[in-house]
Structures are given as C-alpha cells and as structure tokens.
PDB file of C-alpha atoms in Angstrom:
ATOM      1  CA  GLN A 781     -83.615-230.842 136.126  1.00  0.00           C
ATOM      2  CA  VAL A 782     -86.989-230.315 134.531  1.00  0.00           C
ATOM      3  CA  GLN A 783     -90.028-232.529 135.012  1.00  0.00           C
ATOM      4  CA  LEU A 784     -93.080-232.465 132.768  1.00  0.00           C
ATOM      5  CA  VAL A 785     -96.309-234.240 133.685  1.00  0.00           C
ATOM      6  CA  GLU A 786     -99.118-234.598 131.142  1.00  0.00           C
ATOM      7  CA  SER A 787    -102.752-235.352 131.826  1.00  0.00           C
ATOM      8  CA  GLY A 788    -106.076-235.356 130.026  1.00  0.00           C
ATOM      9  CA  GLY A 789    -105.750-238.059 127.398  1.00  0.00           C
ATOM     10  CA  GLY A 790    -108.417-240.639 126.741  1.00  0.00           C
ATOM     11  CA  LEU A 791    -110.907-242.116 124.320  1.00  0.00           C
ATOM     12  CA  VAL A 792    -113.171-239.766 122.391  1.00  0.00           C
ATOM     13  CA  GLN A 793    -115.530-240.156 119.442  1.00  0.00           C
ATOM     14  CA  PRO A 794    -114.833-238.518 116.083  1.00  0.00           C
ATOM     15  CA  GLY A 795    -115.907-234.902 116.166  1.00  0.00           C
ATOM     16  CA  GLY A 796    -115.422-234.730 119.909  1.00  0.00           C
ATOM     17  CA  SER A 797    -113.140-232.592 122.055  1.00  0.00           C
ATOM     18  CA  LEU A 798    -110.450-233.136 124.645  1.00  0.00           C
ATOM     19  CA  THR A 799    -108.101-230.932 126.651  1.00  0.00           C
ATOM     20  CA  LEU A 800    -104.548-231.929 127.521  1.00  0.00           C
ATOM     21  CA  SER A 801    -102.490-230.322 130.266  1.00  0.00           C
ATOM     22  CA  CYS A 802     -98.769-230.329 130.952  1.00  0.00           C
ATOM     23  CA  ALA A 803     -97.318-229.042 134.200  1.00  0.00           C
ATOM     24  CA  GLY A 804     -93.637-228.269 134.379  1.00  0.00           C
ATOM     25  CA  SER A 805     -91.459-228.110 137.472  1.00  0.00           C
ATOM     26  CA  GLY A 806     -87.794-227.835 138.358  1.00  0.00           C
ATOM     27  CA  SER A 807     -85.172-225.593 136.764  1.00  0.00           C
ATOM     28  CA  ILE A 808     -87.345-223.813 134.222  1.00  0.00           C
ATOM     29  CA  PHE A 809     -86.082-220.538 132.817  1.00  0.00           C
ATOM     30  CA  ALA A 810     -88.335-217.594 132.080  1.00  0.00           C
ATOM     31  CA  ILE A 811     -87.473-217.776 128.361  1.00  0.00           C
ATOM     32  CA  ASN A 812     -88.598-221.067 126.893  1.00  0.00           C
ATOM     33  CA  THR A 813     -90.855-222.687 124.376  1.00  0.00           C
ATOM     34  CA  MET A 814     -93.294-225.398 125.359  1.00  0.00           C
ATOM     35  CA  GLY A 815     -95.201-227.561 122.989  1.00  0.00           C
ATOM     36  CA  TRP A 816     -96.997-230.754 122.107  1.00  0.00           C
ATOM     37  CA  TYR A 817     -95.734-233.475 119.818  1.00  0.00           C
ATOM     38  CA  ARG A 818     -97.442-236.704 118.884  1.00  0.00           C
ATOM     39  CA  GLN A 819     -96.433-240.115 117.688  1.00  0.00           C
ATOM     40  CA  ALA A 820     -98.760-242.595 116.051  1.00  0.00           C
ATOM     41  CA  PRO A 821     -97.870-246.291 115.723  1.00  0.00           C
ATOM     42  CA  GLY A 822     -95.308-246.814 112.989  1.00  0.00           C
ATOM     43  CA  LYS A 823     -94.795-243.102 112.457  1.00  0.00           C
ATOM     44  CA  GLU A 824     -92.230-240.569 113.536  1.00  0.00           C
ATOM     45  CA  ARG A 825     -92.879-238.065 116.288  1.00  0.00           C
ATOM     46  CA  GLU A 826     -94.231-234.817 114.857  1.00  0.00           C
ATOM     47  CA  LEU A 827     -94.872-231.319 116.102  1.00  0.00           C
ATOM     48  CA  VAL A 828     -98.510-230.531 116.858  1.00  0.00           C
ATOM     49  CA  ALA A 829     -98.258-227.044 118.348  1.00  0.00           C
ATOM     50  CA  ARG A 830     -95.851-224.937 120.376  1.00  0.00           C
ATOM     51  CA  ILE A 831     -96.000-221.679 122.289  1.00  0.00           C
ATOM     52  CA  SER A 832     -93.237-219.400 123.496  1.00  0.00           C
ATOM     53  CA  ASN A 833     -93.091-217.540 126.789  1.00  0.00           C
ATOM     54  CA  THR A 834     -94.300-214.482 124.830  1.00  0.00           C
ATOM     55  CA  ARG A 835     -97.255-216.606 123.639  1.00  0.00           C
ATOM     56  CA  SER A 836     -96.148-216.762 120.035  1.00  0.00           C
ATOM     57  CA  THR A 837     -97.632-219.946 118.555  1.00  0.00           C
ATOM     58  CA  ASN A 838     -96.997-222.419 115.744  1.00  0.00           C
ATOM     59  CA  TYR A 839     -99.329-225.185 114.588  1.00  0.00           C
ATOM     60  CA  ALA A 840     -98.991-228.146 112.288  1.00  0.00           C
ATOM     61  CA  ASP A 841    -101.082-227.666 109.155  1.00  0.00           C
ATOM     62  CA  SER A 842    -103.084-230.780 110.005  1.00  0.00           C
ATOM     63  CA  VAL A 843    -104.434-229.235 113.236  1.00  0.00           C
ATOM     64  CA  LYS A 844    -104.792-225.562 112.335  1.00  0.00           C
ATOM     65  CA  GLY A 845    -108.292-224.321 113.082  1.00  0.00           C
ATOM     66  CA  ARG A 846    -109.040-227.353 115.273  1.00  0.00           C
ATOM     67  CA  PHE A 847    -106.483-227.300 118.110  1.00  0.00           C
ATOM     68  CA  ILE A 848    -105.647-224.407 120.416  1.00  0.00           C
ATOM     69  CA  ILE A 849    -102.505-224.164 122.543  1.00  0.00           C
ATOM     70  CA  SER A 850    -102.259-221.874 125.553  1.00  0.00           C
ATOM     71  CA  ARG A 851    -100.062-221.431 128.591  1.00  0.00           C
ATOM     72  CA  ASP A 852     -99.953-220.147 132.151  1.00  0.00           C
ATOM     73  CA  ASN A 853     -96.466-218.759 132.672  1.00  0.00           C
ATOM     74  CA  ASP A 854     -96.896-218.404 136.432  1.00  0.00           C
ATOM     75  CA  LYS A 855     -97.545-222.144 136.721  1.00  0.00           C
ATOM     76  CA  ASN A 856     -95.244-223.339 133.902  1.00  0.00           C
ATOM     77  CA  THR A 857     -98.271-225.110 132.475  1.00  0.00           C
ATOM     78  CA  ILE A 858     -99.507-225.480 128.933  1.00  0.00           C
ATOM     79  CA  PHE A 859    -102.812-226.690 127.581  1.00  0.00           C
ATOM     80  CA  LEU A 860    -103.905-228.140 124.276  1.00  0.00           C
ATOM     81  CA  GLN A 861    -107.569-227.972 123.386  1.00  0.00           C
ATOM     82  CA  LEU A 862    -108.353-230.576 120.742  1.00  0.00           C
ATOM     83  CA  ASN A 863    -111.574-229.959 118.822  1.00  0.00           C
ATOM     84  CA  SER A 864    -113.241-231.690 115.878  1.00  0.00           C
ATOM     85  CA  LEU A 865    -111.103-234.730 116.504  1.00  0.00           C
ATOM     86  CA  LYS A 866    -110.467-237.217 113.715  1.00  0.00           C
ATOM     87  CA  PRO A 867    -109.321-240.846 113.856  1.00  0.00           C
ATOM     88  CA  GLU A 868    -105.991-239.745 112.394  1.00  0.00           C
ATOM     89  CA  ASP A 869    -105.395-237.656 115.529  1.00  0.00           C
ATOM     90  CA  THR A 870    -104.972-240.907 117.451  1.00  0.00           C
ATOM     91  CA  ALA A 871    -101.464-240.945 118.940  1.00  0.00           C
ATOM     92  CA  VAL A 872     -99.425-240.615 122.086  1.00  0.00           C
ATOM     93  CA  TYR A 873     -99.107-236.909 122.804  1.00  0.00           C
ATOM     94  CA  TYR A 874     -95.878-235.715 124.405  1.00  0.00           C
ATOM     95  CA  CYS A 875     -95.227-232.456 126.168  1.00  0.00           C
ATOM     96  CA  ASN A 876     -91.940-230.729 125.369  1.00  0.00           C
ATOM     97  CA  LEU A 877     -90.028-227.859 126.909  1.00  0.00           C
ATOM     98  CA  ARG A 878     -87.060-226.305 125.143  1.00  0.00           C
ATOM     99  CA  GLN A 879     -84.788-223.770 126.801  1.00  0.00           C
ATOM    100  CA  ARG A 880     -81.287-222.516 126.178  1.00  0.00           C
ATOM    101  CA  SER A 881     -78.448-222.961 128.597  1.00  0.00           C
ATOM    102  CA  TRP A 882     -74.820-222.029 127.922  1.00  0.00           C
ATOM    103  CA  GLY A 883     -75.604-221.529 124.250  1.00  0.00           C
ATOM    104  CA  THR A 884     -77.209-224.942 123.816  1.00  0.00           C
ATOM    105  CA  ASP A 885     -80.875-225.764 123.372  1.00  0.00           C
ATOM    106  CA  ASN A 886     -82.032-228.423 125.802  1.00  0.00           C
ATOM    107  CA  ASP A 887     -85.172-230.473 125.255  1.00  0.00           C
ATOM    108  CA  TYR A 888     -87.201-232.055 128.027  1.00  0.00           C
ATOM    109  CA  TRP A 889     -90.068-234.507 127.532  1.00  0.00           C
ATOM    110  CA  GLY A 890     -93.026-235.766 129.450  1.00  0.00           C
ATOM    111  CA  GLN A 891     -93.999-239.410 129.636  1.00  0.00           C
ATOM    112  CA  GLY A 892     -96.792-239.058 127.076  1.00  0.00           C
ATOM    113  CA  THR A 893    -100.553-239.388 127.199  1.00  0.00           C
ATOM    114  CA  GLN A 894    -102.647-241.513 124.857  1.00  0.00           C
ATOM    115  CA  VAL A 895    -105.376-239.922 122.754  1.00  0.00           C
ATOM    116  CA  THR A 896    -107.623-242.341 120.901  1.00  0.00           C
ATOM    117  CA  VAL A 897    -110.306-241.134 118.489  1.00  0.00           C
ATOM    118  CA  SER A 898    -112.705-243.914 117.646  1.00  0.00           C
ATOM    119  CA  SER A 899    -116.390-244.665 117.447  1.00  0.00           C
TER     120      SER A 899
END
C-alpha cells in the first residue's frame, strides 16, 4: 500500500506564490514517477507537472516558466512551487505516484488540496 498526503494549499491573490508538498509512505519502489494533477470544477483532471526518480521533469504548457517541481528521494516527498498564479490555476491539486509492479503501472493518489487564486 502507498499513502500520499498533500499540504500547502490555500487562498492566494493573483500574481502570488504558493508551495505544495506531498509526502509518500508505504510500499514505494526506488523507480517511480511522482507528479501533480489538478481538477477545476466542471473540468477533467489534468497533468500539471511530474518528476521521475532521476529528476526528469515534464510540465503542462500552461504552467511552464511559472511552476517548479522538485523531489526529495530520501523522504519520498515532492514539492510544487507555484509562482505568478492566475485565477485559472484555481483547482484541487492531487498528488500522484506511479510505479510498476509485475509489468503493470499502478497509480496512487492523495486526497487533494484546494488552491484558490482570487483577489
């Protein structure tokens, strides 16, 4: 079993910054990819950013140059620094861990943390 616990969401003004954290525990393999997804009301969940255990990263076009993902492998923890926030960044942000077991990719999710960008 894998558990993911997010923290750091909240209300921030446009142009502001926020940092999200996600701590993983349980049966986490050394080779994995962790990432952040978000879901706004009435929209599908979308990838925001992800980072592999080798620290290779991918970002959604909408957040490139504004958000930074990082990780601490020793603590199975990832961070998402959100800068220059816009109202359209408002969403529930979910932490994800993907790892392969017996030839199958398994996805684990956190409970989500709300980010609201509003003046």
